[in-house]
Amino acid sequence: MKTALFELIERELKKWYRVPALLIVSLSQPIIWIILFGNAFNPTKLFGNIPAAEVSSIMASEFMGASNYISFLTPGILSLTVLFASFMGGMSLLWDRRFGFLTKLLVSPIRRESVFISKIIANSIKGLIQATIILVVALLLPDGLKLSSGFGIVNLLLVYLFLFLLSFIFGAIFVTLTVRITKWETAMSIMNLLNLPIFFVSTALFPATSMPGWMKYVAIRNPLSYASNSIRILMLKGALTSSISNQILQNLMYMGIYAIIFLAIGIIVAYYTLTDTSYA
Amino acid sequence: MSIIEVKNLEKIYDNGVKAVKGVSFNVEKKQIFGMLGPNGAGKTTTIKMITTLTPITHGTVKLSGYDVKHDPESIRKIIGISPQDLSIDDDLKGIENIVLTGVLYGMDKKEATQKALELLDFFDLTAFKDKYAGSYSGGMKKRLDLACALVHEPEVLFLDEPTLGLDIQTRSKIWEYIRKLNKEKDMTIFLTTHYLEEADMLCDVVSIMDNGKIVVMDTPSKLKETVGKTVVDVSIKEGIDQLKAIIPSMPFIKENHQNGDEMRMVFDASLDSIPSFFEKIYGAGIKIRKINIKEPTMDDVFLHYTGSALRDKEEKTDSMATRRTMRRMRA
């Protein structure tokens, strides 16, 4: 069974890397966000000539001491990239159903859940590869991402851990949705509907300080915020002091709980839905 | 020995639609068993229940001794399916499709590759093994789909409308493969079709399904015989009176009508009636100008048992439309 799962993941990846256009398109959106949004919405320049001292105090208090907005934005965009990749993973289950490939999986003796799990894992791999490319682009940009001097290998591994957990959470959510939805138009509109609020009601783009109370309440509990904030801390604060480590561990725990809950829901839904193809 | 035993099988969908209303039949080992009926008759639902794809509402299905309800895992290991809509991945190469399927059935990659090469050869696809399945023609895709269904050497092969939407040459080619599988590999084959001549040409036993029920089941020739009338029209050059005189000596001629030097006779469907008719004619020295024999067809059988010609039932328009679009996209 392990080889079957492995083979299914390999299939997803083959379908992806054999179409380089797909990778380029999926990379272009986050890169556009960084370059266009990152430069246009630079809060340090937004209100004209603010004295340099005030700028750095705003950056220190609201933007985690980032030296420019792109440095603040990039961790959010990395999380966003993973969110988009998960979204595509959800759609791929729908295509499998539409093109009949799902039938092949369901008549074979593999476990029903491995259909679901293979999608999520393949998703995470794609998401992490895309995030890596975007990270490199952000670092190479003139006046781009500036990492803290204390950023080390442990920080980098933790960044990946957060991205991985995030892709697991959203992968589980989107694939669970498409397990039940059979029309791709429906899935498309539901996912678009979900994407924007998930994205805006989070701290991926701005700090939560400016949000109204209710929005803030939701935003700080959004897995996207946990991931963006933690990656920000890891990139901008650098050295893992005990208070930072505690913060990171706490966030990891929240993300872990989300991942377990959505994975469990997904596996149960996948098991029951895929046992009866009259839904398909 | 019966390899498939179906007893009082029923399917009621969540929306209350009764798709299959108590169906019982047995399929013997090494048989080609055909299920014939219009779209919406319940054939696909029946196949889905037997192949563990949708839960059984009532009744039992046993396949090679395993109970579908209680042991779906064991069933999945011993059956191969080529569903109505293809189940291959267009973005994978021909050989990759088969190998992946093999691995899903627990084979290791080496073993699956070995078997894949063998099957590609059997279905004359070796030259195209490294081409993407998306570039295959409709008939090649169907063959690849069949190859995938066979990679784990199933005991029973299920073919749901194996030649739907294929052109005539491709269809007869697929028939050839199906016969070859049955003869050379002793495979039991369960197929559904709404092509009458397909059932006639291929199947050892045909069951006709209509409105969720099996209305009749027998060998194609017996079925034709029971409903069959053979109509023989002869145009006589010389000796119409002799013919009239010897008709009473041929008990298989049920009716006759004369029109000038032409005679229309209705024969019963016994197999030797036509040869004995000719023997008598030559014996009496009658000279024939023209003869036209119309044998009973599966159409007549179908008409007889369902009270209507083979027609398409209203399918969920939505799923029909999608399927059509998908076919177009794949073509």
Coordinates of N, CA and C in Angstrom, one line a residue, chain B residues 168-308:
Chain B
I168 N -17.1 1.9 -36.7 CA -17.4 0.5 -37.0 C -16.1 -0.4 -37.0
Q169 N -15.0 0.1 -37.6 CA -13.8 -0.7 -37.7 C -13.3 -0.9 -36.3
T170 N -13.2 0.2 -35.5 CA -12.7 0.1 -34.2 C -13.5 -0.8 -33.3
R171 N -14.8 -0.8 -33.5 CA -15.7 -1.6 -32.8 C -15.4 -3.1 -33.0
S172 N -15.2 -3.5 -34.3 CA -15.0 -4.9 -34.6 C -13.7 -5.3 -34.1
K173 N -12.7 -4.4 -34.1 CA -11.4 -4.7 -33.5 C -11.5 -5.0 -32.0
I174 N -12.3 -4.1 -31.3 CA -12.4 -4.4 -29.8 C -13.1 -5.7 -29.6
W175 N -14.1 -6.1 -30.5 CA -14.8 -7.4 -30.4 C -13.7 -8.5 -30.5
E176 N -12.8 -8.3 -31.4 CA -11.8 -9.3 -31.6 C -11.0 -9.5 -30.4
Y177 N -10.6 -8.4 -29.7 CA -9.8 -8.5 -28.5 C -10.6 -9.2 -27.4
I178 N -11.9 -8.9 -27.3 CA -12.7 -9.4 -26.3 C -12.8 -11.0 -26.4
R179 N -13.0 -11.4 -27.7 CA -13.1 -12.8 -28.0 C -11.8 -13.5 -27.7
K180 N -10.7 -12.8 -28.1 CA -9.3 -13.4 -27.8 C -9.1 -13.6 -26.3
L181 N -9.5 -12.6 -25.6 CA -9.3 -12.7 -24.1 C -10.0 -13.9 -23.5
N182 N -11.3 -14.0 -24.0 CA -12.1 -15.1 -23.5 C -11.5 -16.5 -23.9
K183 N -11.1 -16.6 -25.2 CA -10.6 -17.9 -25.7 C -9.2 -18.2 -25.1
E184 N -8.3 -17.2 -25.2 CA -6.9 -17.5 -24.9 C -6.6 -17.4 -23.4
K185 N -7.3 -16.6 -22.7 CA -7.0 -16.4 -21.3 C -8.1 -16.9 -20.4
D186 N -9.1 -17.6 -21.0 CA -10.2 -18.2 -20.3 C -10.9 -17.2 -19.3
M187 N -11.0 -16.0 -19.8 CA -11.5 -15.0 -18.9 C -13.0 -14.9 -19.0
T188 N -13.6 -14.8 -17.8 CA -15.1 -14.5 -17.7 C -15.3 -13.0 -18.0
I189 N -16.2 -12.7 -18.9 CA -16.4 -11.3 -19.2 C -17.9 -11.0 -19.1
F190 N -18.1 -9.9 -18.3 CA -19.5 -9.4 -18.1 C -19.5 -8.1 -18.8
L191 N -20.4 -8.0 -19.8 CA -20.5 -6.7 -20.5 C -21.9 -6.2 -20.7
T192 N -22.0 -4.9 -20.6 CA -23.3 -4.2 -20.9 C -23.2 -3.5 -22.2
T193 N -24.3 -3.5 -22.9 CA -24.3 -2.8 -24.2 C -25.7 -2.4 -24.6
H194 N -25.8 -1.4 -25.4 CA -27.1 -1.2 -26.0 C -27.0 -1.4 -27.6
Y195 N -25.9 -2.0 -28.0 CA -25.8 -2.4 -29.4 C -26.3 -3.9 -29.5
L196 N -27.4 -4.1 -30.2 CA -27.9 -5.4 -30.3 C -27.0 -6.4 -31.0
E197 N -26.3 -5.9 -32.0 CA -25.5 -6.9 -32.8 C -24.2 -7.2 -31.9
E198 N -23.9 -6.3 -31.0 CA -22.7 -6.6 -30.2 C -23.0 -7.8 -29.2
A199 N -24.2 -7.7 -28.6 CA -24.6 -8.8 -27.8 C -24.7 -10.1 -28.6
D200 N -25.3 -10.0 -29.8 CA -25.5 -11.2 -30.6 C -24.1 -11.8 -31.0
M201 N -23.2 -11.0 -31.4 CA -21.9 -11.5 -31.9 C -21.0 -12.0 -30.8
L202 N -21.1 -11.4 -29.6 CA -20.1 -11.8 -28.6 C -20.5 -12.7 -27.5
C203 N -21.8 -12.6 -27.1 CA -22.2 -13.2 -25.8 C -22.6 -14.6 -25.9
D204 N -22.3 -15.4 -24.9 CA -22.8 -16.7 -24.7 C -24.2 -16.7 -24.2
V205 N -24.4 -15.7 -23.3 CA -25.7 -15.6 -22.7 C -26.1 -14.1 -22.7
V206 N -27.3 -13.8 -23.0 CA -27.7 -12.4 -23.0 C -28.9 -12.2 -22.1
S207 N -28.8 -11.2 -21.3 CA -30.0 -10.9 -20.5 C -30.5 -9.5 -20.9
I208 N -31.8 -9.4 -21.0 CA -32.3 -8.1 -21.4 C -32.9 -7.4 -20.2
M209 N -32.4 -6.2 -20.0 CA -32.9 -5.4 -18.8 C -33.7 -4.3 -19.3
D210 N -34.8 -4.1 -18.6 CA -35.6 -2.9 -18.9 C -36.3 -2.4 -17.6
N211 N -36.3 -1.1 -17.4 CA -36.9 -0.6 -16.2 C -36.5 -1.2 -14.9
G212 N -35.2 -1.5 -14.8 CA -34.6 -2.1 -13.5 C -34.9 -3.6 -13.3
K213 N -35.4 -4.2 -14.3 CA -35.7 -5.7 -14.2 C -35.1 -6.5 -15.4
I214 N -34.7 -7.7 -15.1 CA -34.3 -8.6 -16.2 C -35.6 -9.2 -16.8
V215 N -35.9 -8.9 -18.0 CA -37.1 -9.5 -18.6 C -36.9 -10.8 -19.2
V216 N -35.7 -11.1 -19.7 CA -35.5 -12.5 -20.3 C -34.0 -12.7 -20.3
M217 N -33.6 -14.0 -20.2 CA -32.2 -14.3 -20.3 C -32.0 -15.6 -21.0
D218 N -31.1 -15.7 -22.0 CA -30.9 -16.9 -22.7 C -29.7 -16.8 -23.7
T219 N -29.4 -17.8 -24.4 CA -28.4 -17.7 -25.4 C -29.0 -16.8 -26.6
P220 N -28.2 -16.1 -27.3 CA -28.7 -15.3 -28.4 C -29.6 -16.1 -29.4
S221 N -29.1 -17.3 -29.8 CA -29.8 -18.1 -30.8 C -31.2 -18.6 -30.2
K222 N -31.2 -19.0 -29.0 CA -32.5 -19.4 -28.4 C -33.4 -18.2 -28.3
L223 N -32.9 -17.1 -27.9 CA -33.8 -15.9 -27.8 C -34.4 -15.6 -29.1
K224 N -33.6 -15.7 -30.2 CA -34.1 -15.4 -31.5 C -35.1 -16.4 -31.9
E225 N -34.8 -17.6 -31.5 CA -35.7 -18.8 -31.9 C -37.1 -18.6 -31.3
T226 N -37.1 -18.2 -30.0 CA -38.4 -18.1 -29.3 C -39.3 -17.0 -29.9
V227 N -38.7 -15.9 -30.3 CA -39.5 -14.9 -30.9 C -39.6 -15.0 -32.4
G228 N -38.6 -15.8 -32.9 CA -38.2 -15.6 -34.3 C -39.2 -16.1 -35.3
K229 N -39.3 -15.3 -36.3 CA -40.0 -15.8 -37.5 C -39.0 -15.5 -38.6
T230 N -38.8 -16.5 -39.5 CA -38.0 -16.2 -40.7 C -38.9 -16.0 -41.9
V231 N -38.8 -14.9 -42.5 CA -39.6 -14.6 -43.6 C -38.8 -14.9 -44.9
V232 N -39.4 -15.7 -45.8 CA -38.7 -16.1 -47.0 C -39.6 -15.6 -48.2
D233 N -39.0 -14.8 -49.0 CA -39.7 -14.3 -50.2 C -39.1 -15.0 -51.4
V234 N -39.8 -15.7 -52.2 CA -39.2 -16.3 -53.5 C -40.0 -15.8 -54.7
S235 N -39.2 -15.5 -55.7 CA -39.8 -15.2 -57.0 C -39.5 -16.4 -57.9
I236 N -40.6 -17.0 -58.4 CA -40.4 -18.3 -59.1 C -40.3 -18.1 -60.6
K237 N -39.3 -18.7 -61.2 CA -39.2 -18.6 -62.7 C -40.1 -19.7 -63.3
E238 N -40.1 -20.8 -62.7 CA -40.8 -22.0 -63.3 C -41.3 -22.9 -62.2
G239 N -42.5 -23.2 -62.2 CA -43.0 -24.2 -61.2 C -43.7 -23.7 -60.0
I240 N -44.4 -22.6 -60.1 CA -45.1 -22.0 -58.9 C -46.2 -23.0 -58.4
D241 N -46.8 -23.8 -59.3 CA -47.8 -24.7 -58.9 C -47.2 -25.9 -58.1
Q242 N -46.0 -26.4 -58.6 CA -45.4 -27.4 -57.8 C -45.1 -27.0 -56.4
L243 N -44.6 -25.7 -56.3 CA -44.3 -25.2 -55.0 C -45.5 -25.2 -54.1
K244 N -46.6 -24.7 -54.7 CA -47.9 -24.7 -53.9 C -48.2 -26.1 -53.4
A245 N -47.9 -27.0 -54.3 CA -48.3 -28.4 -53.9 C -47.5 -29.0 -52.8
I246 N -46.2 -28.6 -52.8 CA -45.3 -29.3 -51.8 C -45.3 -28.5 -50.4
I247 N -45.8 -27.3 -50.4 CA -45.8 -26.5 -49.1 C -46.4 -27.3 -48.0
P248 N -47.5 -28.0 -48.1 CA -48.1 -28.8 -47.0 C -47.2 -29.8 -46.4
S249 N -46.2 -30.3 -47.3 CA -45.3 -31.3 -46.8 C -44.1 -30.7 -46.0
M250 N -44.1 -29.4 -45.8 CA -43.1 -28.8 -45.0 C -43.7 -28.1 -43.8
P251 N -43.7 -28.8 -42.7 CA -44.5 -28.4 -41.5 C -43.9 -27.1 -40.9
F252 N -42.6 -26.8 -41.2 CA -42.0 -25.6 -40.7 C -42.5 -24.3 -41.3
I253 N -43.2 -24.4 -42.4 CA -43.8 -23.2 -43.1 C -45.2 -23.0 -42.4
K254 N -45.2 -21.8 -41.7 CA -46.4 -21.5 -40.9 C -47.5 -20.9 -41.7
E255 N -47.1 -20.0 -42.6 CA -48.0 -19.2 -43.4 C -47.5 -19.1 -44.9
N256 N -48.3 -18.9 -45.8 CA -47.9 -18.6 -47.2 C -48.9 -17.8 -47.9
H257 N -48.4 -16.8 -48.7 CA -49.2 -15.9 -49.5 C -48.7 -15.9 -50.9
Q258 N -49.5 -16.1 -51.9 CA -49.0 -16.0 -53.3 C -49.4 -14.7 -53.9
N259 N -48.5 -14.1 -54.7 CA -48.8 -12.9 -55.4 C -48.2 -13.1 -56.8
G260 N -49.0 -13.5 -57.8 CA -48.5 -13.8 -59.1 C -47.5 -14.9 -59.0
D261 N -46.2 -14.7 -59.5 CA -45.2 -15.7 -59.4 C -44.3 -15.5 -58.2
E262 N -44.8 -14.7 -57.3 CA -44.0 -14.6 -56.0 C -44.7 -15.2 -54.9
M263 N -44.0 -15.7 -54.0 CA -44.5 -16.4 -52.8 C -43.8 -15.9 -51.5
R264 N -44.6 -15.5 -50.6 CA -44.0 -15.1 -49.3 C -44.4 -16.2 -48.3
M265 N -43.4 -16.8 -47.6 CA -43.6 -17.8 -46.6 C -43.0 -17.4 -45.3
V266 N -43.8 -17.7 -44.2 CA -43.2 -17.5 -42.9 C -42.8 -18.8 -42.3
F267 N -41.5 -18.9 -42.0 CA -40.9 -20.2 -41.4 C -40.9 -20.1 -39.9
D268 N -40.9 -21.2 -39.2 CA -40.5 -21.1 -37.8 C -39.0 -21.0 -37.7
A269 N -38.5 -20.7 -36.6 CA -37.0 -20.4 -36.5 C -36.1 -21.6 -36.3
S270 N -36.7 -22.9 -36.5 CA -35.8 -24.0 -36.3 C -34.6 -23.9 -37.3
L271 N -33.5 -24.4 -36.8 CA -32.2 -24.1 -37.5 C -32.2 -24.8 -38.9
D272 N -32.8 -26.0 -39.0 CA -32.6 -26.7 -40.3 C -33.7 -26.4 -41.3
S273 N -34.6 -25.5 -41.0 CA -35.8 -25.3 -41.9 C -35.3 -24.8 -43.3
I274 N -34.4 -23.8 -43.3 CA -33.9 -23.3 -44.6 C -33.3 -24.3 -45.5
P275 N -32.3 -25.1 -45.0 CA -31.7 -26.2 -45.8 C -32.7 -27.2 -46.3
S276 N -33.7 -27.6 -45.4 CA -34.6 -28.6 -45.9 C -35.6 -28.0 -47.0
F277 N -35.8 -26.7 -46.8 CA -36.7 -26.1 -47.9 C -36.0 -26.2 -49.2
F278 N -34.7 -25.9 -49.2 CA -34.0 -25.9 -50.5 C -33.9 -27.3 -51.1
E279 N -33.7 -28.3 -50.2 CA -33.6 -29.7 -50.7 C -34.9 -30.0 -51.5
K280 N -36.1 -29.7 -50.8 CA -37.4 -30.0 -51.4 C -37.6 -29.3 -52.7
I281 N -37.2 -28.0 -52.8 CA -37.3 -27.2 -54.0 C -36.6 -27.8 -55.2
Y282 N -35.3 -28.2 -54.9 CA -34.5 -28.7 -56.0 C -35.0 -30.1 -56.4
G283 N -35.5 -30.8 -55.4 CA -36.0 -32.2 -55.6 C -37.2 -32.1 -56.6
A284 N -38.0 -31.0 -56.4 CA -39.2 -30.9 -57.2 C -38.9 -30.2 -58.6
G285 N -37.7 -29.8 -58.8 CA -37.3 -29.2 -60.1 C -37.8 -27.8 -60.2
I286 N -38.1 -27.1 -59.2 CA -38.6 -25.7 -59.2 C -37.4 -24.8 -59.5
K287 N -37.6 -23.8 -60.4 CA -36.5 -22.9 -60.7 C -36.9 -21.5 -60.0
I288 N -35.9 -21.0 -59.3 CA -36.1 -19.8 -58.6 C -35.3 -18.6 -59.3
R289 N -36.0 -17.4 -59.4 CA -35.4 -16.3 -60.0 C -34.7 -15.5 -58.9
K290 N -35.4 -15.3 -57.8 CA -34.8 -14.4 -56.7 C -35.3 -15.0 -55.4
I291 N -34.4 -14.9 -54.4 CA -34.9 -15.3 -53.1 C -34.4 -14.3 -52.0
N292 N -35.2 -14.0 -51.0 CA -34.8 -13.1 -50.0 C -35.2 -13.7 -48.6
I293 N -34.2 -13.9 -47.8 CA -34.5 -14.5 -46.5 C -34.2 -13.4 -45.4
K294 N -35.2 -13.2 -44.5 CA -35.0 -12.3 -43.4 C -35.1 -13.1 -42.1
E295 N -33.9 -13.2 -41.5 CA -33.9 -13.9 -40.2 C -34.2 -13.0 -39.1
P296 N -34.7 -13.6 -37.9 CA -35.0 -12.8 -36.8 C -33.7 -12.2 -36.3
T297 N -33.8 -10.9 -35.8 CA -32.6 -10.3 -35.2 C -32.8 -10.0 -33.7
M298 N -31.8 -9.6 -33.1 CA -31.9 -9.2 -31.7 C -32.9 -8.0 -31.5
D299 N -33.0 -7.2 -32.6 CA -34.1 -6.2 -32.6 C -35.4 -6.8 -32.3
D300 N -35.7 -7.9 -33.1 CA -37.0 -8.5 -32.9 C -37.2 -9.0 -31.5
V301 N -36.1 -9.6 -30.9 CA -36.1 -10.1 -29.6 C -36.4 -9.0 -28.6
F302 N -35.7 -7.9 -28.8 CA -35.8 -6.8 -27.9 C -37.2 -6.2 -28.0
L303 N -37.7 -6.1 -29.2 CA -39.0 -5.5 -29.4 C -40.1 -6.4 -28.7
H304 N -39.9 -7.7 -28.9 CA -40.8 -8.7 -28.3 C -40.9 -8.6 -26.8
Y305 N -39.7 -8.5 -26.1 CA -39.7 -8.6 -24.7 C -39.9 -7.2 -24.0
T306 N -39.6 -6.1 -24.6 CA -39.7 -4.9 -23.9 C -40.9 -4.1 -24.5
G307 N -41.5 -4.6 -25.5 CA -42.7 -3.9 -26.1 C -42.3 -2.6 -26.8
S308 N -41.0 -2.3 -27.0 CA -40.7 -1.1 -27.7 C -39.3 -1.3 -28.3

